[in-house]
Amino acid sequence: MKTVNRHSSRAPALLAVLVTLLAAAGCARQGTDQTAGSAAIISKPNPTLHTEELRIGPTVIKAEIARTEGERERGLMYRSKLPDGTGMLFIFDSDQRLSFWMKNTLLPLSLAYISSDGVIRQIVDLEPQSLEAIQSERSVRYALEAPRGWFDRAGVKVGDSLQLPPAN
């Protein structure tokens, strides 16, 4: 005679219901994250990169250094604040005509395009969240982002030289 446990015949059905409920809860959570994804991402700024104090004449700016492609692509996206006297220096491998846009960048910024010898060649203002690419007028090696108007407030202008960070 075969003994049947009453609970064992319900176990597969109960397990199926449990798996279905967990999957549904996961999808609902995923849907919530997807729907609120922008808010969730916006509230999580990119990590702070290695910083260096850079001199432009008598002026000092504490700049995060973006050397890798990934660091340059993320830049200052999703940041909610950037105090005066701070910024981000983007370092490229060779001289080229650079272009920057402000996708997912919430802060108004000014950008200095800088040649390989450290001379500031152009300063432009960038609009938050703008997808318009602002191209450098000539080939440059570096770009320095700072809070909008910082270059003017600090007395930094086209033709000034930036003391470049050591190559690593």
PDB file of C-alpha atoms in Angstrom:
ATOM      1  CA  MET A   1       0.000   0.000   0.000  1.00  0.00           C
ATOM      2  CA  LYS A   2       1.311   3.426  -1.002  1.00  0.00           C
ATOM      3  CA  THR A   3       1.197   6.137   1.607  1.00  0.00           C
ATOM      4  CA  VAL A   4       0.338   9.571   0.274  1.00  0.00           C
ATOM      5  CA  ASN A   5       1.099  12.697   2.222  1.00  0.00           C
ATOM      6  CA  ARG A   6      -1.805  15.116   1.753  1.00  0.00           C
ATOM      7  CA  HIS A   7       0.567  18.067   1.774  1.00  0.00           C
ATOM      8  CA  SER A   8       2.895  16.633  -0.881  1.00  0.00           C
ATOM      9  CA  SER A   9       0.162  16.680  -3.525  1.00  0.00           C
ATOM     10  CA  ARG A  10      -0.346  20.400  -2.878  1.00  0.00           C
ATOM     11  CA  ALA A  11       3.355  21.249  -2.819  1.00  0.00           C
ATOM     12  CA  PRO A  12       3.846  21.568  -6.617  1.00  0.00           C
ATOM     13  CA  ALA A  13       0.734  23.747  -6.953  1.00  0.00           C
ATOM     14  CA  LEU A  14       1.745  25.884  -3.969  1.00  0.00           C
ATOM     15  CA  LEU A  15       5.266  26.212  -5.319  1.00  0.00           C
ATOM     16  CA  ALA A  16       3.912  27.278  -8.718  1.00  0.00           C
ATOM     17  CA  VAL A  17       1.711  29.932  -7.088  1.00  0.00           C
ATOM     18  CA  LEU A  18       4.629  31.189  -4.995  1.00  0.00           C
ATOM     19  CA  VAL A  19       6.950  31.394  -8.012  1.00  0.00           C
ATOM     20  CA  THR A  20       4.255  33.231  -9.989  1.00  0.00           C
ATOM     21  CA  LEU A  21       3.719  35.726  -7.157  1.00  0.00           C
ATOM     22  CA  LEU A  22       7.448  36.355  -6.787  1.00  0.00           C
ATOM     23  CA  ALA A  23       7.830  36.836 -10.535  1.00  0.00           C
ATOM     24  CA  ALA A  24       4.886  39.234 -10.591  1.00  0.00           C
ATOM     25  CA  ALA A  25       6.322  41.172  -7.668  1.00  0.00           C
ATOM     26  CA  GLY A  26       9.681  41.347  -9.439  1.00  0.00           C
ATOM     27  CA  CYS A  27       8.042  42.608 -12.639  1.00  0.00           C
ATOM     28  CA  ALA A  28       6.024  45.160 -10.711  1.00  0.00           C
ATOM     29  CA  ARG A  29       9.167  46.380  -8.963  1.00  0.00           C
ATOM     30  CA  GLN A  30      11.033  46.419 -12.250  1.00  0.00           C
ATOM     31  CA  GLY A  31       8.166  48.340 -13.809  1.00  0.00           C
ATOM     32  CA  THR A  32       8.291  50.824 -10.964  1.00  0.00           C
ATOM     33  CA  ASP A  33      12.034  51.191 -11.376  1.00  0.00           C
ATOM     34  CA  GLN A  34      11.638  51.549 -15.138  1.00  0.00           C
ATOM     35  CA  THR A  35       8.898  54.136 -14.784  1.00  0.00           C
ATOM     36  CA  ALA A  36      10.700  56.022 -12.051  1.00  0.00           C
ATOM     37  CA  GLY A  37      14.057  55.144 -13.596  1.00  0.00           C
ATOM     38  CA  SER A  38      14.846  58.699 -14.560  1.00  0.00           C
ATOM     39  CA  ALA A  39      14.191  59.942 -11.045  1.00  0.00           C
ATOM     40  CA  ALA A  40      16.180  57.058  -9.562  1.00  0.00           C
ATOM     41  CA  ILE A  41      19.133  57.721 -11.878  1.00  0.00           C
ATOM     42  CA  ILE A  42      18.986  61.491 -11.487  1.00  0.00           C
ATOM     43  CA  SER A  43      19.172  61.148  -7.724  1.00  0.00           C
ATOM     44  CA  LYS A  44      22.383  59.113  -8.068  1.00  0.00           C
ATOM     45  CA  PRO A  45      25.213  61.289  -9.391  1.00  0.00           C
ATOM     46  CA  ASN A  46      28.354  59.832 -10.880  1.00  0.00           C
ATOM     47  CA  PRO A  47      31.104  59.028  -8.413  1.00  0.00           C
ATOM     48  CA  THR A  48      33.705  61.698  -7.741  1.00  0.00           C
ATOM     49  CA  LEU A  49      36.929  61.134  -9.672  1.00  0.00           C
ATOM     50  CA  HIS A  50      40.520  61.728  -8.569  1.00  0.00           C
ATOM     51  CA  THR A  51      41.038  65.467  -8.109  1.00  0.00           C
ATOM     52  CA  GLU A  52      43.994  67.745  -8.707  1.00  0.00           C
ATOM     53  CA  GLU A  53      44.557  71.404  -7.907  1.00  0.00           C
ATOM     54  CA  LEU A  54      45.249  73.126 -11.204  1.00  0.00           C
ATOM     55  CA  ARG A  55      46.662  76.626 -11.654  1.00  0.00           C
ATOM     56  CA  ILE A  56      45.604  79.123 -14.266  1.00  0.00           C
ATOM     57  CA  GLY A  57      47.946  82.022 -13.546  1.00  0.00           C
ATOM     58  CA  PRO A  58      47.291  82.957  -9.908  1.00  0.00           C
ATOM     59  CA  THR A  59      43.916  81.182  -9.894  1.00  0.00           C
ATOM     60  CA  VAL A  60      43.439  77.631  -8.572  1.00  0.00           C
ATOM     61  CA  ILE A  61      40.654  75.235  -9.506  1.00  0.00           C
ATOM     62  CA  LYS A  62      40.157  71.867  -7.848  1.00  0.00           C
ATOM     63  CA  ALA A  63      39.295  69.644 -10.809  1.00  0.00           C
ATOM     64  CA  GLU A  64      38.260  66.030 -11.087  1.00  0.00           C
ATOM     65  CA  ILE A  65      40.313  64.352 -13.794  1.00  0.00           C
ATOM     66  CA  ALA A  66      38.441  62.412 -16.495  1.00  0.00           C
ATOM     67  CA  ARG A  67      41.050  60.367 -18.380  1.00  0.00           C
ATOM     68  CA  THR A  68      39.214  57.261 -19.592  1.00  0.00           C
ATOM     69  CA  GLU A  69      36.507  57.113 -22.225  1.00  0.00           C
ATOM     70  CA  GLY A  70      33.938  56.054 -19.616  1.00  0.00           C
ATOM     71  CA  GLU A  71      34.888  58.885 -17.254  1.00  0.00           C
ATOM     72  CA  ARG A  72      34.710  61.406 -20.098  1.00  0.00           C
ATOM     73  CA  GLU A  73      31.317  60.084 -21.275  1.00  0.00           C
ATOM     74  CA  ARG A  74      29.783  60.366 -17.779  1.00  0.00           C
ATOM     75  CA  GLY A  75      31.396  63.696 -16.946  1.00  0.00           C
ATOM     76  CA  LEU A  76      29.247  65.726 -14.580  1.00  0.00           C
ATOM     77  CA  MET A  77      25.975  63.984 -15.480  1.00  0.00           C
ATOM     78  CA  TYR A  78      23.345  63.845 -12.738  1.00  0.00           C
ATOM     79  CA  ARG A  79      25.292  66.102 -10.365  1.00  0.00           C
ATOM     80  CA  SER A  80      23.105  68.515  -8.444  1.00  0.00           C
ATOM     81  CA  LYS A  81      25.839  70.909  -7.320  1.00  0.00           C
ATOM     82  CA  LEU A  82      29.276  72.084  -8.326  1.00  0.00           C
ATOM     83  CA  PRO A  83      30.790  74.758  -6.073  1.00  0.00           C
ATOM     84  CA  ASP A  84      32.779  77.674  -7.484  1.00  0.00           C
ATOM     85  CA  GLY A  85      36.460  76.813  -7.732  1.00  0.00           C
ATOM     86  CA  THR A  86      35.745  73.193  -8.681  1.00  0.00           C
ATOM     87  CA  GLY A  87      35.262  71.483 -12.025  1.00  0.00           C
ATOM     88  CA  MET A  88      36.249  68.602 -14.258  1.00  0.00           C
ATOM     89  CA  LEU A  89      39.202  68.378 -16.637  1.00  0.00           C
ATOM     90  CA  PHE A  90      38.690  66.081 -19.618  1.00  0.00           C
ATOM     91  CA  ILE A  91      41.941  64.701 -21.004  1.00  0.00           C
ATOM     92  CA  PHE A  92      42.076  63.261 -24.524  1.00  0.00           C
ATOM     93  CA  ASP A  93      44.822  61.155 -26.110  1.00  0.00           C
ATOM     94  CA  SER A  94      45.427  63.457 -29.060  1.00  0.00           C
ATOM     95  CA  ASP A  95      44.580  66.885 -30.409  1.00  0.00           C
ATOM     96  CA  GLN A  96      41.182  66.940 -32.086  1.00  0.00           C
ATOM     97  CA  ARG A  97      38.118  69.077 -32.596  1.00  0.00           C
ATOM     98  CA  LEU A  98      36.118  68.284 -29.487  1.00  0.00           C
ATOM     99  CA  SER A  99      32.403  68.657 -28.977  1.00  0.00           C
ATOM    100  CA  PHE A 100      30.428  68.633 -25.769  1.00  0.00           C
ATOM    101  CA  TRP A 101      26.725  68.408 -25.080  1.00  0.00           C
ATOM    102  CA  MET A 102      24.784  68.452 -21.826  1.00  0.00           C
ATOM    103  CA  LYS A 103      22.666  65.307 -21.970  1.00  0.00           C
ATOM    104  CA  ASN A 104      21.658  64.371 -18.390  1.00  0.00           C
ATOM    105  CA  THR A 105      23.695  67.281 -17.025  1.00  0.00           C
ATOM    106  CA  LEU A 106      21.563  69.305 -14.652  1.00  0.00           C
ATOM    107  CA  LEU A 107      23.944  72.186 -13.937  1.00  0.00           C
ATOM    108  CA  PRO A 108      24.653  75.278 -16.035  1.00  0.00           C
ATOM    109  CA  LEU A 109      28.347  75.078 -16.940  1.00  0.00           C
ATOM    110  CA  SER A 110      31.083  77.005 -18.679  1.00  0.00           C
ATOM    111  CA  LEU A 111      33.644  75.078 -20.701  1.00  0.00           C
ATOM    112  CA  ALA A 112      37.186  76.023 -21.667  1.00  0.00           C
ATOM    113  CA  TYR A 113      38.735  74.281 -24.657  1.00  0.00           C
ATOM    114  CA  ILE A 114      42.487  74.001 -24.041  1.00  0.00           C
ATOM    115  CA  SER A 115      45.299  73.174 -26.474  1.00  0.00           C
ATOM    116  CA  SER A 116      47.996  70.583 -25.790  1.00  0.00           C
ATOM    117  CA  ASP A 117      50.359  73.320 -24.539  1.00  0.00           C
ATOM    118  CA  GLY A 118      47.817  74.309 -21.853  1.00  0.00           C
ATOM    119  CA  VAL A 119      46.598  77.533 -23.474  1.00  0.00           C
ATOM    120  CA  ILE A 120      42.865  78.265 -23.180  1.00  0.00           C
ATOM    121  CA  ARG A 121      41.671  78.721 -26.759  1.00  0.00           C
ATOM    122  CA  GLN A 122      37.921  79.151 -26.269  1.00  0.00           C
ATOM    123  CA  ILE A 123      35.380  79.528 -23.441  1.00  0.00           C
ATOM    124  CA  VAL A 124      31.694  78.741 -23.988  1.00  0.00           C
ATOM    125  CA  ASP A 125      28.581  78.499 -21.836  1.00  0.00           C
ATOM    126  CA  LEU A 126      26.553  75.283 -21.906  1.00  0.00           C
ATOM    127  CA  GLU A 127      22.828  74.882 -21.234  1.00  0.00           C
ATOM    128  CA  PRO A 128      21.648  72.169 -18.816  1.00  0.00           C
ATOM    129  CA  GLN A 129      20.198  69.087 -20.544  1.00  0.00           C
ATOM    130  CA  SER A 130      20.861  70.509 -24.036  1.00  0.00           C
ATOM    131  CA  LEU A 131      21.568  67.982 -26.782  1.00  0.00           C
ATOM    132  CA  GLU A 132      23.230  70.644 -28.952  1.00  0.00           C
ATOM    133  CA  ALA A 133      26.866  69.703 -29.488  1.00  0.00           C
ATOM    134  CA  ILE A 134      29.186  72.682 -28.989  1.00  0.00           C
ATOM    135  CA  GLN A 135      32.332  72.072 -31.024  1.00  0.00           C
ATOM    136  CA  SER A 136      35.745  73.576 -30.413  1.00  0.00           C
ATOM    137  CA  GLU A 137      36.868  76.077 -33.047  1.00  0.00           C
ATOM    138  CA  ARG A 138      40.202  74.256 -33.424  1.00  0.00           C
ATOM    139  CA  SER A 139      41.914  71.042 -32.412  1.00  0.00           C
ATOM    140  CA  VAL A 140      42.512  70.888 -28.661  1.00  0.00           C
ATOM    141  CA  ARG A 141      43.579  68.239 -26.167  1.00  0.00           C
ATOM    142  CA  TYR A 142      41.689  69.255 -23.008  1.00  0.00           C
ATOM    143  CA  ALA A 143      38.356  70.631 -21.876  1.00  0.00           C
ATOM    144  CA  LEU A 144      37.703  72.127 -18.443  1.00  0.00           C
ATOM    145  CA  GLU A 145      34.130  72.391 -17.139  1.00  0.00           C
ATOM    146  CA  ALA A 146      33.302  74.720 -14.255  1.00  0.00           C
ATOM    147  CA  PRO A 147      30.150  76.320 -12.857  1.00  0.00           C
ATOM    148  CA  ARG A 148      28.668  78.781 -15.357  1.00  0.00           C
ATOM    149  CA  GLY A 149      30.455  82.131 -15.144  1.00  0.00           C
ATOM    150  CA  TRP A 150      33.313  80.848 -12.984  1.00  0.00           C
ATOM    151  CA  PHE A 151      35.977  81.712 -15.575  1.00  0.00           C
ATOM    152  CA  ASP A 152      34.771  85.354 -15.631  1.00  0.00           C
ATOM    153  CA  ARG A 153      34.440  85.541 -11.828  1.00  0.00           C
ATOM    154  CA  ALA A 154      37.965  84.107 -11.429  1.00  0.00           C
ATOM    155  CA  GLY A 155      39.439  86.453 -14.055  1.00  0.00           C
ATOM    156  CA  VAL A 156      40.353  83.552 -16.374  1.00  0.00           C
ATOM    157  CA  LYS A 157      40.249  84.351 -20.091  1.00  0.00           C
ATOM    158  CA  VAL A 158      41.160  83.037 -23.529  1.00  0.00           C
ATOM    159  CA  GLY A 159      44.969  83.076 -23.887  1.00  0.00           C
ATOM    160  CA  ASP A 160      45.634  82.183 -20.235  1.00  0.00           C
ATOM    161  CA  SER A 161      47.649  79.015 -19.557  1.00  0.00           C
ATOM    162  CA  LEU A 162      46.585  76.078 -17.454  1.00  0.00           C
ATOM    163  CA  GLN A 163      49.255  74.179 -15.519  1.00  0.00           C
ATOM    164  CA  LEU A 164      48.496  70.659 -16.739  1.00  0.00           C
ATOM    165  CA  PRO A 165      48.343  67.692 -14.349  1.00  0.00           C
ATOM    166  CA  PRO A 166      51.100  65.082 -14.523  1.00  0.00           C
ATOM    167  CA  ALA A 167      50.423  62.255 -16.988  1.00  0.00           C
ATOM    168  CA  ASN A 168      49.503  58.994 -15.273  1.00  0.00           C
TER     169      ASN A 168
END
